[in-house]
């Protein structure tokens, strides 16, 4: 089971879109694929599950979710914990470990462990009790159930991002072609190197995914060339901008299912193939 974490400390770079669409292509190609959503914004969860994963305005959060998994590590055996989840939900999930939090999607071979909007409420407690390896250990139990795992992370280097980096073998870095993204990249890479040194020697930066790439504009070309000059592993296949992505979000349908012949879909497919060749 190969585990990839999609990570960038900068928001708005397409993390959830990249996570979900690569995972959907993997599943369509025959891989048993799991998405784990660690971002309290729950974008990947909503992308794949639609309304039932959309909380607020009177809608409760979808359970069981990854928040329940982390709560279980803090409050095993209690009727109600930090997030106020029902005992029945926690015990049901606990019977099967992390697998008890997996939800099937309507897409064959594609499953998701949804996020919780309350993840931030428990971060300090998890840090203080040194639970940083729990996700890594729990994922080992799923090795016979899935071929590929894609982990969506919050736009910050925090407990949940570090948990993902410790649990994964590969890091995929979404990147927008602007100067600010380029400057922030150094800090991101330093965090990955430190995590590999301190916690996970198997961790590798698989590559940088250039998103919203306008091939005819000079600035994106210059920025990408600068990345390559710095010796950074930029994927050859870049993702062009397109309104079809907004349509994909609106319909809660990954591109490979919404419009498999679209140029952006084909770019994602080529990117996935490039990743496979690097395995």
mmCIF file of C-alpha atoms in Angstrom:
data_model
loop_
_atom_site.group_PDB
_atom_site.id
_atom_site.type_symbol
_atom_site.label_atom_id
_atom_site.label_comp_id
_atom_site.label_asym_id
_atom_site.label_seq_id
_atom_site.Cartn_x
_atom_site.Cartn_y
_atom_site.Cartn_z
ATOM 1 C CA UNK A 1 0.000 0.000 0.000
ATOM 2 C CA UNK A 2 1.533 3.275 -1.149
ATOM 3 C CA UNK A 3 0.607 6.351 0.866
ATOM 4 C CA UNK A 4 0.853 9.870 -0.568
ATOM 5 C CA UNK A 5 0.295 13.095 1.334
ATOM 6 C CA UNK A 6 -0.769 16.177 -0.630
ATOM 7 C CA UNK A 7 0.766 19.084 1.248
ATOM 8 C CA UNK A 8 1.275 22.808 0.938
ATOM 9 C CA UNK A 9 1.243 25.301 3.794
ATOM 10 C CA UNK A 10 -0.192 27.903 1.432
ATOM 11 C CA UNK A 11 -3.946 27.834 0.947
ATOM 12 C CA UNK A 12 -5.758 28.073 -2.357
ATOM 13 C CA UNK A 13 -3.311 25.974 -4.383
ATOM 14 C CA UNK A 14 -5.757 23.185 -5.256
ATOM 15 C CA UNK A 15 -4.846 20.555 -2.644
ATOM 16 C CA UNK A 16 -8.284 19.002 -2.383
ATOM 17 C CA UNK A 17 -8.937 19.082 -6.126
ATOM 18 C CA UNK A 18 -5.612 17.402 -6.811
ATOM 19 C CA UNK A 19 -6.121 14.828 -4.038
ATOM 20 C CA UNK A 20 -9.585 13.812 -5.168
ATOM 21 C CA UNK A 21 -8.947 13.773 -8.899
ATOM 22 C CA UNK A 22 -5.749 11.729 -8.664
ATOM 23 C CA UNK A 23 -7.500 9.312 -6.310
ATOM 24 C CA UNK A 24 -10.491 9.030 -8.663
ATOM 25 C CA UNK A 25 -8.225 8.263 -11.615
ATOM 26 C CA UNK A 26 -6.388 5.650 -9.552
ATOM 27 C CA UNK A 27 -9.690 3.976 -8.664
ATOM 28 C CA UNK A 28 -10.857 4.132 -12.289
ATOM 29 C CA UNK A 29 -7.601 2.405 -13.279
ATOM 30 C CA UNK A 30 -8.358 -0.490 -10.957
ATOM 31 C CA UNK A 31 -6.548 0.489 -7.747
ATOM 32 C CA UNK A 32 -8.371 0.141 -4.433
ATOM 33 C CA UNK A 33 -8.035 3.737 -3.314
ATOM 34 C CA UNK A 34 -8.629 5.598 -0.062
ATOM 35 C CA UNK A 35 -8.779 9.355 0.528
ATOM 36 C CA UNK A 36 -8.164 10.568 4.089
ATOM 37 C CA UNK A 37 -9.308 14.125 4.709
ATOM 38 C CA UNK A 38 -7.381 15.849 7.521
ATOM 39 C CA UNK A 39 -8.462 19.384 6.625
ATOM 40 C CA UNK A 40 -11.213 20.757 8.930
ATOM 41 C CA UNK A 41 -12.622 22.607 5.908
ATOM 42 C CA UNK A 42 -13.725 19.126 4.742
ATOM 43 C CA UNK A 43 -13.383 19.977 1.040
ATOM 44 C CA UNK A 44 -12.292 16.519 -0.101
ATOM 45 C CA UNK A 45 -15.061 14.928 1.962
ATOM 46 C CA UNK A 46 -17.711 17.169 0.420
ATOM 47 C CA UNK A 47 -16.251 16.702 -3.065
ATOM 48 C CA UNK A 48 -16.688 12.931 -2.841
ATOM 49 C CA UNK A 49 -19.761 12.584 -0.616
ATOM 50 C CA UNK A 50 -21.773 15.698 -1.443
ATOM 51 C CA UNK A 51 -24.506 16.980 0.829
ATOM 52 C CA UNK A 52 -24.173 14.338 3.518
ATOM 53 C CA UNK A 53 -20.624 15.574 4.228
ATOM 54 C CA UNK A 54 -21.695 19.232 4.194
ATOM 55 C CA UNK A 55 -22.123 20.429 7.764
ATOM 56 C CA UNK A 56 -23.608 23.661 9.111
ATOM 57 C CA UNK A 57 -26.986 25.338 8.569
ATOM 58 C CA UNK A 58 -28.615 22.666 10.691
ATOM 59 C CA UNK A 59 -26.741 19.757 9.119
ATOM 60 C CA UNK A 60 -24.705 17.694 11.622
ATOM 61 C CA UNK A 61 -21.236 16.562 10.661
ATOM 62 C CA UNK A 62 -20.972 13.158 9.022
ATOM 63 C CA UNK A 63 -19.945 10.346 11.362
ATOM 64 C CA UNK A 64 -17.844 8.368 11.844
ATOM 65 C CA UNK A 65 -15.035 10.663 10.748
ATOM 66 C CA UNK A 66 -11.312 11.135 11.305
ATOM 67 C CA UNK A 67 -12.061 13.336 14.317
ATOM 68 C CA UNK A 68 -13.614 10.316 16.000
ATOM 69 C CA UNK A 69 -10.482 8.306 15.326
ATOM 70 C CA UNK A 70 -8.278 10.896 17.012
ATOM 71 C CA UNK A 71 -10.791 11.314 19.808
ATOM 72 C CA UNK A 72 -10.665 7.595 20.437
ATOM 73 C CA UNK A 73 -6.917 7.861 21.038
ATOM 74 C CA UNK A 74 -7.583 10.485 23.703
ATOM 75 C CA UNK A 75 -10.748 9.198 25.383
ATOM 76 C CA UNK A 76 -10.982 5.427 24.924
ATOM 77 C CA UNK A 77 -13.898 3.985 26.871
ATOM 78 C CA UNK A 78 -15.637 7.274 27.659
ATOM 79 C CA UNK A 79 -19.212 7.864 26.673
ATOM 80 C CA UNK A 80 -18.552 11.347 25.411
ATOM 81 C CA UNK A 81 -15.258 12.989 24.610
ATOM 82 C CA UNK A 82 -13.865 16.225 23.349
ATOM 83 C CA UNK A 83 -16.162 16.387 20.327
ATOM 84 C CA UNK A 84 -19.227 15.052 22.081
ATOM 85 C CA UNK A 85 -19.582 12.027 19.750
ATOM 86 C CA UNK A 86 -21.990 9.291 20.746
ATOM 87 C CA UNK A 87 -20.528 6.223 22.455
ATOM 88 C CA UNK A 88 -22.142 3.903 19.947
ATOM 89 C CA UNK A 89 -20.409 5.596 17.030
ATOM 90 C CA UNK A 90 -17.007 5.421 18.709
ATOM 91 C CA UNK A 91 -17.350 1.790 19.775
ATOM 92 C CA UNK A 92 -18.632 0.705 16.370
ATOM 93 C CA UNK A 93 -15.616 2.265 14.681
ATOM 94 C CA UNK A 94 -13.244 0.941 17.318
ATOM 95 C CA UNK A 95 -14.231 -2.640 16.539
ATOM 96 C CA UNK A 96 -12.545 -2.388 13.147
ATOM 97 C CA UNK A 97 -9.803 0.133 13.947
ATOM 98 C CA UNK A 98 -9.288 2.871 11.371
ATOM 99 C CA UNK A 99 -11.261 0.790 8.883
ATOM 100 C CA UNK A 100 -14.390 1.551 10.872
ATOM 101 C CA UNK A 101 -14.197 5.171 9.760
ATOM 102 C CA UNK A 102 -14.108 4.405 6.027
ATOM 103 C CA UNK A 103 -17.071 5.482 3.891
ATOM 104 C CA UNK A 104 -17.641 4.104 0.398
ATOM 105 C CA UNK A 105 -18.300 6.624 -2.358
ATOM 106 C CA UNK A 106 -20.545 6.147 -5.367
ATOM 107 C CA UNK A 107 -17.403 5.573 -7.432
ATOM 108 C CA UNK A 108 -16.149 2.010 -7.665
ATOM 109 C CA UNK A 109 -13.001 1.201 -5.648
ATOM 110 C CA UNK A 110 -12.895 4.730 -4.159
ATOM 111 C CA UNK A 111 -13.436 5.271 -0.419
ATOM 112 C CA UNK A 112 -12.942 8.180 1.966
ATOM 113 C CA UNK A 113 -12.406 8.830 5.655
ATOM 114 C CA UNK A 114 -14.100 12.223 6.048
ATOM 115 C CA UNK A 115 -12.749 15.131 8.041
ATOM 116 C CA UNK A 116 -14.346 16.880 10.997
ATOM 117 C CA UNK A 117 -14.714 20.666 11.292
ATOM 118 C CA UNK A 118 -13.723 20.291 14.945
ATOM 119 C CA UNK A 119 -10.270 18.838 14.374
ATOM 120 C CA UNK A 120 -8.638 22.066 15.490
ATOM 121 C CA UNK A 121 -10.336 21.792 18.887
ATOM 122 C CA UNK A 122 -8.390 18.664 19.737
ATOM 123 C CA UNK A 123 -4.988 19.528 18.286
ATOM 124 C CA UNK A 124 -3.403 20.765 21.528
ATOM 125 C CA UNK A 125 -4.545 17.702 23.484
ATOM 126 C CA UNK A 126 -3.183 15.360 20.836
ATOM 127 C CA UNK A 127 0.161 17.131 20.828
ATOM 128 C CA UNK A 128 0.454 17.135 24.600
ATOM 129 C CA UNK A 129 -0.250 13.394 24.766
ATOM 130 C CA UNK A 130 2.249 12.562 22.006
ATOM 131 C CA UNK A 131 -0.233 10.932 19.616
ATOM 132 C CA UNK A 132 1.721 11.868 16.498
ATOM 133 C CA UNK A 133 2.317 8.247 15.373
ATOM 134 C CA UNK A 134 -1.274 7.012 15.759
ATOM 135 C CA UNK A 135 -2.276 7.572 12.129
ATOM 136 C CA UNK A 136 0.827 5.788 10.840
ATOM 137 C CA UNK A 137 0.205 2.778 13.059
ATOM 138 C CA UNK A 138 -3.504 2.605 12.226
ATOM 139 C CA UNK A 139 -2.887 2.754 8.486
ATOM 140 C CA UNK A 140 -0.800 -0.406 8.648
ATOM 141 C CA UNK A 141 -4.000 -2.268 9.497
ATOM 142 C CA UNK A 142 -5.462 -1.273 6.108
ATOM 143 C CA UNK A 143 -2.574 -2.520 3.972
ATOM 144 C CA UNK A 144 -4.545 -5.546 2.734
ATOM 145 C CA UNK A 145 -7.626 -3.468 1.970
ATOM 146 C CA UNK A 146 -6.221 -0.654 -0.197
ATOM 147 C CA UNK A 147 -3.540 -0.256 -2.846
ATOM 148 C CA UNK A 148 -3.196 3.533 -2.701
ATOM 149 C CA UNK A 149 -3.919 6.167 -0.062
ATOM 150 C CA UNK A 150 -4.105 9.918 -0.716
ATOM 151 C CA UNK A 151 -4.070 12.171 2.366
ATOM 152 C CA UNK A 152 -5.407 15.716 2.084
ATOM 153 C CA UNK A 153 -3.911 18.084 4.662
ATOM 154 C CA UNK A 154 -4.755 21.522 6.094
ATOM 155 C CA UNK A 155 -2.920 24.603 4.774
ATOM 156 C CA UNK A 156 -0.584 24.671 7.776
ATOM 157 C CA UNK A 157 2.268 22.691 9.244
ATOM 158 C CA UNK A 158 0.462 21.414 12.332
ATOM 159 C CA UNK A 159 -0.199 18.177 14.226
ATOM 160 C CA UNK A 160 -2.392 16.710 11.489
ATOM 161 C CA UNK A 161 0.004 17.566 8.676
ATOM 162 C CA UNK A 162 2.905 16.099 10.627
ATOM 163 C CA UNK A 163 0.857 12.957 11.336
ATOM 164 C CA UNK A 164 0.289 12.582 7.595
ATOM 165 C CA UNK A 165 3.952 13.111 6.735
ATOM 166 C CA UNK A 166 4.960 10.495 9.291
ATOM 167 C CA UNK A 167 2.388 8.041 7.907
ATOM 168 C CA UNK A 168 3.234 8.467 4.200
ATOM 169 C CA UNK A 169 6.035 7.479 1.852
ATOM 170 C CA UNK A 170 5.547 10.220 -0.753
ATOM 171 C CA UNK A 171 4.839 13.947 -0.662
ATOM 172 C CA UNK A 172 3.026 15.618 -3.549
ATOM 173 C CA UNK A 173 3.281 19.412 -3.477
ATOM 174 C CA UNK A 174 0.635 21.484 -5.309
ATOM 175 C CA UNK A 175 2.104 24.723 -6.614
ATOM 176 C CA UNK A 176 0.607 27.850 -8.170
ATOM 177 C CA UNK A 177 2.834 29.786 -10.534
ATOM 178 C CA UNK A 178 3.444 32.947 -8.573
ATOM 179 C CA UNK A 179 6.332 34.522 -6.714
ATOM 180 C CA UNK A 180 4.730 34.118 -3.278
ATOM 181 C CA UNK A 181 4.288 30.370 -3.781
ATOM 182 C CA UNK A 182 7.910 30.081 -4.852
ATOM 183 C CA UNK A 183 9.145 31.881 -1.753
ATOM 184 C CA UNK A 184 7.008 29.717 0.557
ATOM 185 C CA UNK A 185 8.311 26.531 -1.021
ATOM 186 C CA UNK A 186 11.647 26.650 0.791
ATOM 187 C CA UNK A 187 9.989 26.575 4.218
ATOM 188 C CA UNK A 188 7.751 23.707 3.133
ATOM 189 C CA UNK A 189 10.700 21.652 1.921
ATOM 190 C CA UNK A 190 12.605 22.329 5.139
ATOM 191 C CA UNK A 191 9.647 20.944 7.112
ATOM 192 C CA UNK A 192 9.590 17.811 4.960
ATOM 193 C CA UNK A 193 13.350 17.292 5.367
ATOM 194 C CA UNK A 194 13.084 17.753 9.128
ATOM 195 C CA UNK A 195 10.211 15.263 9.337
ATOM 196 C CA UNK A 196 12.197 12.718 7.352
ATOM 197 C CA UNK A 197 15.228 13.208 9.587
ATOM 198 C CA UNK A 198 13.333 13.060 12.883
ATOM 199 C CA UNK A 199 10.465 10.657 12.261
ATOM 200 C CA UNK A 200 10.190 9.026 8.835
ATOM 201 C CA UNK A 201 13.344 8.124 6.874
ATOM 202 C CA UNK A 202 11.202 6.620 4.068
ATOM 203 C CA UNK A 203 9.582 9.949 3.248
ATOM 204 C CA UNK A 204 10.359 11.364 -0.204
ATOM 205 C CA UNK A 205 9.222 14.411 -2.124
ATOM 206 C CA UNK A 206 7.676 12.716 -5.127
ATOM 207 C CA UNK A 207 7.202 15.904 -7.069
ATOM 208 C CA UNK A 208 5.740 19.369 -7.433
ATOM 209 C CA UNK A 209 2.406 19.597 -9.258
ATOM 210 C CA UNK A 210 2.189 22.885 -11.128
ATOM 211 C CA UNK A 211 -1.459 23.936 -11.012
ATOM 212 C CA UNK A 212 -3.281 26.623 -13.010
ATOM 213 C CA UNK A 213 -0.440 26.601 -15.511
ATOM 214 C CA UNK A 214 -0.848 28.992 -18.446
ATOM 215 C CA UNK A 215 1.598 27.708 -21.019
ATOM 216 C CA UNK A 216 1.503 30.836 -23.194
ATOM 217 C CA UNK A 217 2.182 33.316 -20.365
ATOM 218 C CA UNK A 218 5.773 34.272 -19.689
ATOM 219 C CA UNK A 219 5.664 34.498 -15.880
ATOM 220 C CA UNK A 220 4.533 30.873 -15.290
ATOM 221 C CA UNK A 221 7.252 29.687 -17.664
ATOM 222 C CA UNK A 222 9.860 31.687 -15.764
ATOM 223 C CA UNK A 223 8.687 30.431 -12.374
ATOM 224 C CA UNK A 224 8.700 26.782 -13.486
ATOM 225 C CA UNK A 225 12.130 27.168 -15.045
ATOM 226 C CA UNK A 226 13.367 28.668 -11.786
ATOM 227 C CA UNK A 227 12.105 25.616 -9.878
ATOM 228 C CA UNK A 228 13.900 23.293 -12.271
ATOM 229 C CA UNK A 229 17.090 25.366 -12.086
ATOM 230 C CA UNK A 230 16.968 24.935 -8.312
ATOM 231 C CA UNK A 231 16.959 21.175 -8.887
ATOM 232 C CA UNK A 232 13.413 20.635 -7.605
ATOM 233 C CA UNK A 233 11.405 17.616 -8.847
ATOM 234 C CA UNK A 234 8.721 19.296 -10.961
ATOM 235 C CA UNK A 235 6.317 16.910 -12.681
ATOM 236 C CA UNK A 236 6.417 17.257 -16.454
ATOM 237 C CA UNK A 237 2.638 17.112 -16.706
ATOM 238 C CA UNK A 238 1.123 20.390 -15.499
ATOM 239 C CA UNK A 239 -2.514 21.263 -14.861
ATOM 240 C CA UNK A 240 -4.089 24.040 -16.950
ATOM 241 C CA UNK A 241 -6.818 26.338 -15.608
ATOM 242 C CA UNK A 242 -10.388 25.483 -16.565
ATOM 243 C CA UNK A 243 -13.939 26.280 -15.451
ATOM 244 C CA UNK A 244 -14.690 22.554 -15.656
ATOM 245 C CA UNK A 245 -13.111 22.182 -12.211
ATOM 246 C CA UNK A 246 -15.804 24.392 -10.695
ATOM 247 C CA UNK A 247 -18.430 22.282 -12.442
ATOM 248 C CA UNK A 248 -16.776 19.189 -11.005
ATOM 249 C CA UNK A 249 -17.016 20.633 -7.489
ATOM 250 C CA UNK A 250 -20.625 21.672 -8.025
ATOM 251 C CA UNK A 251 -21.686 18.191 -9.113
ATOM 252 C CA UNK A 252 -19.493 16.394 -6.529
ATOM 253 C CA UNK A 253 -18.084 14.405 -9.395
ATOM 254 C CA UNK A 254 -14.357 13.987 -10.127
ATOM 255 C CA UNK A 255 -13.307 14.954 -13.626
ATOM 256 C CA UNK A 256 -12.704 11.383 -14.795
ATOM 257 C CA UNK A 257 -16.432 10.744 -14.249
ATOM 258 C CA UNK A 258 -17.803 14.174 -15.171
ATOM 259 C CA UNK A 259 -15.910 14.703 -18.434
ATOM 260 C CA UNK A 260 -13.263 12.071 -19.176
ATOM 261 C CA UNK A 261 -12.301 13.624 -22.528
ATOM 262 C CA UNK A 262 -11.706 17.154 -21.256
ATOM 263 C CA UNK A 263 -8.217 18.613 -21.565
ATOM 264 C CA UNK A 264 -7.876 19.044 -17.798
ATOM 265 C CA UNK A 265 -8.994 15.455 -17.184
ATOM 266 C CA UNK A 266 -6.403 14.231 -19.628
ATOM 267 C CA UNK A 267 -3.751 16.338 -17.881
ATOM 268 C CA UNK A 268 -4.644 14.669 -14.579
ATOM 269 C CA UNK A 269 -4.493 11.234 -16.204
ATOM 270 C CA UNK A 270 -1.056 11.989 -17.661
ATOM 271 C CA UNK A 271 0.105 13.235 -14.256
ATOM 272 C CA UNK A 272 -1.078 10.028 -12.592
ATOM 273 C CA UNK A 273 0.748 7.954 -15.201
ATOM 274 C CA UNK A 274 3.921 9.972 -14.601
ATOM 275 C CA UNK A 275 3.626 9.268 -10.877
ATOM 276 C CA UNK A 276 3.216 5.568 -11.554
ATOM 277 C CA UNK A 277 6.342 5.551 -13.683
ATOM 278 C CA UNK A 278 8.306 7.052 -10.772
ATOM 279 C CA UNK A 279 7.178 4.347 -8.318
#
